[in-house]
Structures are given as C-alpha cells and as structure tokens.
XYZ file of N, CA, C and O in Angstrom:
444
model
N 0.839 -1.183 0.000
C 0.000 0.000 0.000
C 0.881 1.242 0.000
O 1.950 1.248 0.611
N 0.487 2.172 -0.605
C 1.624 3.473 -0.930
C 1.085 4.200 0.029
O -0.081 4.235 0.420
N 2.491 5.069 0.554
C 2.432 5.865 1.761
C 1.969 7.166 1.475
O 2.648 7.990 0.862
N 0.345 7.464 2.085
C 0.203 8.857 1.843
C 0.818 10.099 2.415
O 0.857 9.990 3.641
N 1.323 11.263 1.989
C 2.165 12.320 2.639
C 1.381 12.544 3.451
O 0.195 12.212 3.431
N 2.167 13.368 4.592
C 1.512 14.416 5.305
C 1.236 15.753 4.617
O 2.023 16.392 3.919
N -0.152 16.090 4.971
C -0.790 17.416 4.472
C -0.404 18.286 5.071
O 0.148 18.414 6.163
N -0.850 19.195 3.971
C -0.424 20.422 5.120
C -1.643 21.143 5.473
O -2.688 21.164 4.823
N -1.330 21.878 6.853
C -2.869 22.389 7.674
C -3.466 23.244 7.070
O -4.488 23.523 7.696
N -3.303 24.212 5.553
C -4.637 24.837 4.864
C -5.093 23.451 4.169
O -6.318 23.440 4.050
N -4.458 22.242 3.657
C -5.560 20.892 3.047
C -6.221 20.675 4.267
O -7.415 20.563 3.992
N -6.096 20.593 5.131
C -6.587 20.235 6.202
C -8.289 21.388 6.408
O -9.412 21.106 5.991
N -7.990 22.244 6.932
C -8.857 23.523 6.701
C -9.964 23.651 5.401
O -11.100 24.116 5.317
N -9.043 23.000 4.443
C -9.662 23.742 3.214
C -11.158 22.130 3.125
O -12.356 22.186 2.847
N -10.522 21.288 3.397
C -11.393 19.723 3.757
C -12.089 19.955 4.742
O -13.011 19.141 4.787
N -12.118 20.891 5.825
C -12.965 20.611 6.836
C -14.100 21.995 6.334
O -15.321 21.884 6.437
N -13.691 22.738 6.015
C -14.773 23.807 5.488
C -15.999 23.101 4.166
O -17.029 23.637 3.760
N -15.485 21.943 3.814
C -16.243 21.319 2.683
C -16.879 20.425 3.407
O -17.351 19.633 2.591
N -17.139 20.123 4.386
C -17.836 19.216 5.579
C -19.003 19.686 5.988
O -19.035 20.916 5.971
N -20.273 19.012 6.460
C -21.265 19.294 7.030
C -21.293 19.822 8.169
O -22.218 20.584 8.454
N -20.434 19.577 8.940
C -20.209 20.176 10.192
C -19.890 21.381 10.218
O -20.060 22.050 11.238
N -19.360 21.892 9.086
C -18.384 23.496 9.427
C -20.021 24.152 9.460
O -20.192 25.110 10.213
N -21.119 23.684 8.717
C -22.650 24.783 8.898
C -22.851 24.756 10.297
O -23.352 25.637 10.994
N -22.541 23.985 10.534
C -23.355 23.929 12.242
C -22.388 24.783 12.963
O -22.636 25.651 13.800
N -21.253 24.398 12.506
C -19.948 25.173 13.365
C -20.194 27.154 12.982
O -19.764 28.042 13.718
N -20.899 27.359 11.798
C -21.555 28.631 11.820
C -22.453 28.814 12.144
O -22.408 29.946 12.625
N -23.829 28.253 12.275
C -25.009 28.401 13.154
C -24.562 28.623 14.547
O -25.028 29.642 15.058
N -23.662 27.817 15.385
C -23.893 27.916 16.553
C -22.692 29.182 16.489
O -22.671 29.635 17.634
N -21.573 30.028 15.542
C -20.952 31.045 16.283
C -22.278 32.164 15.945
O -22.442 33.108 16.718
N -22.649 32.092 15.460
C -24.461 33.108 15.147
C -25.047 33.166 16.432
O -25.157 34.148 17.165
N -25.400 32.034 16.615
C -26.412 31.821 18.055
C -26.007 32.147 19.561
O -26.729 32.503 20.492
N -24.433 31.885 19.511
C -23.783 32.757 20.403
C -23.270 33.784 20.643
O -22.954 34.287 21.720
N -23.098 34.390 18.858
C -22.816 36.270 19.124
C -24.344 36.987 19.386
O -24.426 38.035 20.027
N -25.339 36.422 18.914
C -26.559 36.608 19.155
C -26.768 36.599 21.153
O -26.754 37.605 21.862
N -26.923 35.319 21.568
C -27.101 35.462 23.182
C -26.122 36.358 23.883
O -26.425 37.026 24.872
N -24.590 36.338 23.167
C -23.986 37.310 24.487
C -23.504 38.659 24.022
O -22.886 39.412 24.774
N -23.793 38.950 22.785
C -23.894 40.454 22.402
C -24.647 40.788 21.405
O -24.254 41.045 20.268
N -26.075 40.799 21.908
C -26.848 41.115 20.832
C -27.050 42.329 20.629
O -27.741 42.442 19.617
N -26.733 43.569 21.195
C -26.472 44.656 20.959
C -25.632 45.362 20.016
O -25.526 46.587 19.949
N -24.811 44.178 19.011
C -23.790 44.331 17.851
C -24.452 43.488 17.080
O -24.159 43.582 15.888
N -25.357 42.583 17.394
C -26.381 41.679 15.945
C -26.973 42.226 15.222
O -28.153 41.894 15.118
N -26.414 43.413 14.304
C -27.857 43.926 13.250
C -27.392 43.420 11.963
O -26.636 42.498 11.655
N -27.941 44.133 11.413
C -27.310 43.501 9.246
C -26.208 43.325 9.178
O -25.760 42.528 8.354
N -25.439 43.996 9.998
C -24.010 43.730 9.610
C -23.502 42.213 9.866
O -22.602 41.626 9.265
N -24.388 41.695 11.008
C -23.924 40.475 12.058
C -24.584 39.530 10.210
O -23.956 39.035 9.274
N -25.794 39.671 10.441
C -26.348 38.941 9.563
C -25.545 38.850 8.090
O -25.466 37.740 7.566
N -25.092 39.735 7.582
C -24.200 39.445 6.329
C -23.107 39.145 6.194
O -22.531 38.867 5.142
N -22.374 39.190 8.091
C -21.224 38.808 7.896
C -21.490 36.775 8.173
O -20.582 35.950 8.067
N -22.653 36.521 8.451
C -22.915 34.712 8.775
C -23.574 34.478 7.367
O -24.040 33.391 7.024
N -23.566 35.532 6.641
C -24.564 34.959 5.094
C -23.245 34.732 4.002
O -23.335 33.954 3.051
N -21.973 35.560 4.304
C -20.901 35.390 3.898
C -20.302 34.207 4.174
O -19.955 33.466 3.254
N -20.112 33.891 5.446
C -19.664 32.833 6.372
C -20.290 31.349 5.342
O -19.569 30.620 4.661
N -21.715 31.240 5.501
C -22.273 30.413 4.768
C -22.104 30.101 3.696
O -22.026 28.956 3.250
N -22.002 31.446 2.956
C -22.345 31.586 1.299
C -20.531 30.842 0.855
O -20.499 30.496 -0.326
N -19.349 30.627 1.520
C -18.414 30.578 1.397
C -18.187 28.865 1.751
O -17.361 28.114 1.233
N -19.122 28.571 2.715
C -19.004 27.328 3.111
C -19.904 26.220 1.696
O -19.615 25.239 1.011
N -20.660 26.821 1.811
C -21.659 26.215 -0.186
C -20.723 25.913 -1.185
O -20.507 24.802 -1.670
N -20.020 27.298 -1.542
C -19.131 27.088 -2.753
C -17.957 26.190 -2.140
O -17.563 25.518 -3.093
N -17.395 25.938 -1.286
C -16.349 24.966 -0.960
C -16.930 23.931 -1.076
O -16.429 23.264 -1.981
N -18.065 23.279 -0.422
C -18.449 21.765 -0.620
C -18.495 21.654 -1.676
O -17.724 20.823 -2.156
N -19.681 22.642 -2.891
C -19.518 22.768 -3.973
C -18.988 22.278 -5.068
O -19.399 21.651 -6.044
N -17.364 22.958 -4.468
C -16.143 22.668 -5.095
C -15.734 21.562 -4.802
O -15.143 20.985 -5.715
N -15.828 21.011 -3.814
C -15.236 19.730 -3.208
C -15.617 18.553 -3.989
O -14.900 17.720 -4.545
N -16.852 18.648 -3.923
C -18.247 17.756 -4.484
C -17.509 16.971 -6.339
O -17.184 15.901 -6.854
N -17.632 18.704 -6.692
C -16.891 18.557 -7.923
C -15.509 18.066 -8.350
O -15.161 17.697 -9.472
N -14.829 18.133 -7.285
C -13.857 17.802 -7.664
C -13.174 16.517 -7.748
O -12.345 16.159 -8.585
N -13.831 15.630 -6.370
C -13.841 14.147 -6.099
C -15.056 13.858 -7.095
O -15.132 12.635 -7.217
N -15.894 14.406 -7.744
C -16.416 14.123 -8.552
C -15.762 13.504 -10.328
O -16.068 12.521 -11.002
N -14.713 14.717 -10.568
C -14.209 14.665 -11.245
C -12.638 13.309 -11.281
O -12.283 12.483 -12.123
N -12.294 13.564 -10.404
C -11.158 12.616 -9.979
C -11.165 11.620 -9.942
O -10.169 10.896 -9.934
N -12.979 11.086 -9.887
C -13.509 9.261 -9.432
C -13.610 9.294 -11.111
O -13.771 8.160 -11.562
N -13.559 10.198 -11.987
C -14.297 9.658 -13.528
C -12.883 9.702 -14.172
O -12.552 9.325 -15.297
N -12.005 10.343 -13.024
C -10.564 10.121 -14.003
C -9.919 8.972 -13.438
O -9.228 8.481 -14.331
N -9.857 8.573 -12.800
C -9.102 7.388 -12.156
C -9.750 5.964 -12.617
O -9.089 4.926 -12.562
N -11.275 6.008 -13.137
C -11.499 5.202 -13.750
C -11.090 4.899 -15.286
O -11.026 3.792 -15.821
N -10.815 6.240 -15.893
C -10.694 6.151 -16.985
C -8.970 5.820 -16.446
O -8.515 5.861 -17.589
N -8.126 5.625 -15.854
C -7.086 5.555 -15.594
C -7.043 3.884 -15.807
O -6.726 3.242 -16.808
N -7.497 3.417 -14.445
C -7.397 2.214 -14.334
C -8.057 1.372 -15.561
O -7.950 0.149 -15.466
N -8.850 1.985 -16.908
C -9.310 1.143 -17.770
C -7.984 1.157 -18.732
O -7.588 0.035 -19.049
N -7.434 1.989 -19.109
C -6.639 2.172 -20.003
C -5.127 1.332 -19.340
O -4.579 1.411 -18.241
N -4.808 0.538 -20.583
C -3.441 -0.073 -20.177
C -2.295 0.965 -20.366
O -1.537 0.798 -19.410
N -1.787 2.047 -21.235
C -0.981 2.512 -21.149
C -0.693 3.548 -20.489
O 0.399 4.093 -20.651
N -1.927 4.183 -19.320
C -1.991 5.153 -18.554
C -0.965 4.260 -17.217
O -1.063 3.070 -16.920
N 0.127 5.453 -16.509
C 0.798 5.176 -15.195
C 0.112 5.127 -14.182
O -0.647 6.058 -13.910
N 0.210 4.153 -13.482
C -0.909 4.044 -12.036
C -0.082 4.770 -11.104
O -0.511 4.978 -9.969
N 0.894 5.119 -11.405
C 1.240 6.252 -10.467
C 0.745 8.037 -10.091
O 1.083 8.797 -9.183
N -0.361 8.229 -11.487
C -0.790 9.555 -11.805
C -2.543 9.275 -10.517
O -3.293 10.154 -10.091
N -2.610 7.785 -10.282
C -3.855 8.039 -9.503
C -4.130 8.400 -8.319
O -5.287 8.540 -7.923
N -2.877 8.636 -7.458
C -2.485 8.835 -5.923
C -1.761 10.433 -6.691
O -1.145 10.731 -5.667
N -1.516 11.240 -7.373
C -1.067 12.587 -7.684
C -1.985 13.366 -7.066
O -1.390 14.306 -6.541
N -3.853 13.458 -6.766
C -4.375 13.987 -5.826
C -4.325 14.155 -4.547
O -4.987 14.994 -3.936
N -3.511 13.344 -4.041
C -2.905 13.172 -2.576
C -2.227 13.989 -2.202
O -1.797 13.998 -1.049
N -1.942 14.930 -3.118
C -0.743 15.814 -2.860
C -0.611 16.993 -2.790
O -1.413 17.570 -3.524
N -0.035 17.575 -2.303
C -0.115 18.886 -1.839
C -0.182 19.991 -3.304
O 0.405 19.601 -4.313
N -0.842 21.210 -3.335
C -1.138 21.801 -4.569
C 0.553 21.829 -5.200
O 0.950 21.096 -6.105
N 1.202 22.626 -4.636
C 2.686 22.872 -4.838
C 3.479 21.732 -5.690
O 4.149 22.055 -6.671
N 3.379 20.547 -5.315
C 3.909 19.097 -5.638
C 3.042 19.259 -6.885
O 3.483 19.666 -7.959
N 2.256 19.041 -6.744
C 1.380 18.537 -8.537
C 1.537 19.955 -9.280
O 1.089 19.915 -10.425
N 2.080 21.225 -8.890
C 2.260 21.633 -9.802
C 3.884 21.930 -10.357
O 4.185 22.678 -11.287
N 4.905 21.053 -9.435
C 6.211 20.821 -9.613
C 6.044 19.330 -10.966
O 6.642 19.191 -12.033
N 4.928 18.397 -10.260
C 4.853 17.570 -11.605
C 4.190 18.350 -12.941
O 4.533 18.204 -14.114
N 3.584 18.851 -12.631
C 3.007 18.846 -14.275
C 4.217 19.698 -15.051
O 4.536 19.329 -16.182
N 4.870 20.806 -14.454
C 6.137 21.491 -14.488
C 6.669 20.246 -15.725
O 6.467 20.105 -16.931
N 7.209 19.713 -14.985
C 8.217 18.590 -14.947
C 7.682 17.733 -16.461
O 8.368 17.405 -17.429
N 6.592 17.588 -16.276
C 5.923 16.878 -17.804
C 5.965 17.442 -18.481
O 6.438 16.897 -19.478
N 5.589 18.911 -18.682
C 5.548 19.709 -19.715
C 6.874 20.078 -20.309
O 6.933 20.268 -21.524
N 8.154 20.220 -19.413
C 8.869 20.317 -20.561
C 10.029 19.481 -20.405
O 11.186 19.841 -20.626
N 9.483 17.806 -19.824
C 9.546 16.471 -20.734
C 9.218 16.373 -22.237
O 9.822 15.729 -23.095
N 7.914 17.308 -22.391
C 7.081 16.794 -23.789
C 7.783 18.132 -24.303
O 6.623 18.535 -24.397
N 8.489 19.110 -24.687
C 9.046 19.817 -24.586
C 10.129 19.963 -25.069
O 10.418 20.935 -25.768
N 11.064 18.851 -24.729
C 12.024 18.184 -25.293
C 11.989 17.341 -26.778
O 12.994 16.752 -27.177
C-alpha cells in the first residue's frame, strides 16, 4: 500500500470547510454572538454569517466537484493499459507538488 504524505494544515482547513459540520460550526458562532452580544447583531452580524455560509456552499460545492471529477478520471485511468498508475495517488498531494509535476511533464514533452 503506498504511503500517503503528510498534508499540510490549509488541506486540512480547506477539507474541513467542505464538511457538514463546518454549517453547524456557523449556526452555533451566530447563536452565540446573538445570546452574548446582541447589541452588535444587526445587518451587519447577519451578512457577515450569510458570507460565512455563502463561502461554506461554494467549498463543498467545489469539493463535491472535484472528487467528482477525480472518481471519472481514475477510472478512466485504471481502464486504459498505457496510462501510469502512479498519476492516480497525484491527488494526494499537496497543490505545490502537482504543480512541480506537471512542471516537470511539460517540458519532458518539450524536449
């Protein structure tokens, strides 16, 4: 079994904001700037948790899509015999790394 790297803590962050939990984890900081200073809760409170939200949507969103996309490439990976099974664990990896590989391919083909 191949050894997955250690992430680094914005993958970390950026995965937990695409989670069901991070909504609740904004409902309840709402519900508590609400009970202990509701004297600062007006539109402003409200658009800054509609932001909060509206930010947490497009990340799952994105997330959704993207393991979306990755399950239709890895199949098309594993069907094809002359594709490297080493390109199917390249999502594992930190943004920086996959873009030192593709670097690296491009001016392979380049040559």
């Amino acid at each position: 079994m191949a050894k997955v790297p250690e992430q680094h803590w914005t993958t970390h962050i950026g995965q937990a904001a695409g989670h069901p939990a991070a909504f609740l984890g904004v409902v309840t900081y709402g519900a508590l700037w609400f009970a202990f200073a509701r004297e600062t809760f007006g539109w402003e409170a409200v658009g800054t948790l509609a932001v909060f939200m509206m930010t947490l949507f497009i990340q799952r969103t994105n997330r959704r899509d993207n393991l979306a996309l990755h399950a239709k490439l890895d199949e098309l990976l594993r069907v094809d015999c002359d594709a490297r099974s080493e390109l199917t664990h390249l999502d594992e990896q930190e943004p920086e790394e996959i873009e030192r590989h593709r670097d690296k391919e491009v001016n392979k083909d380049a040559d």
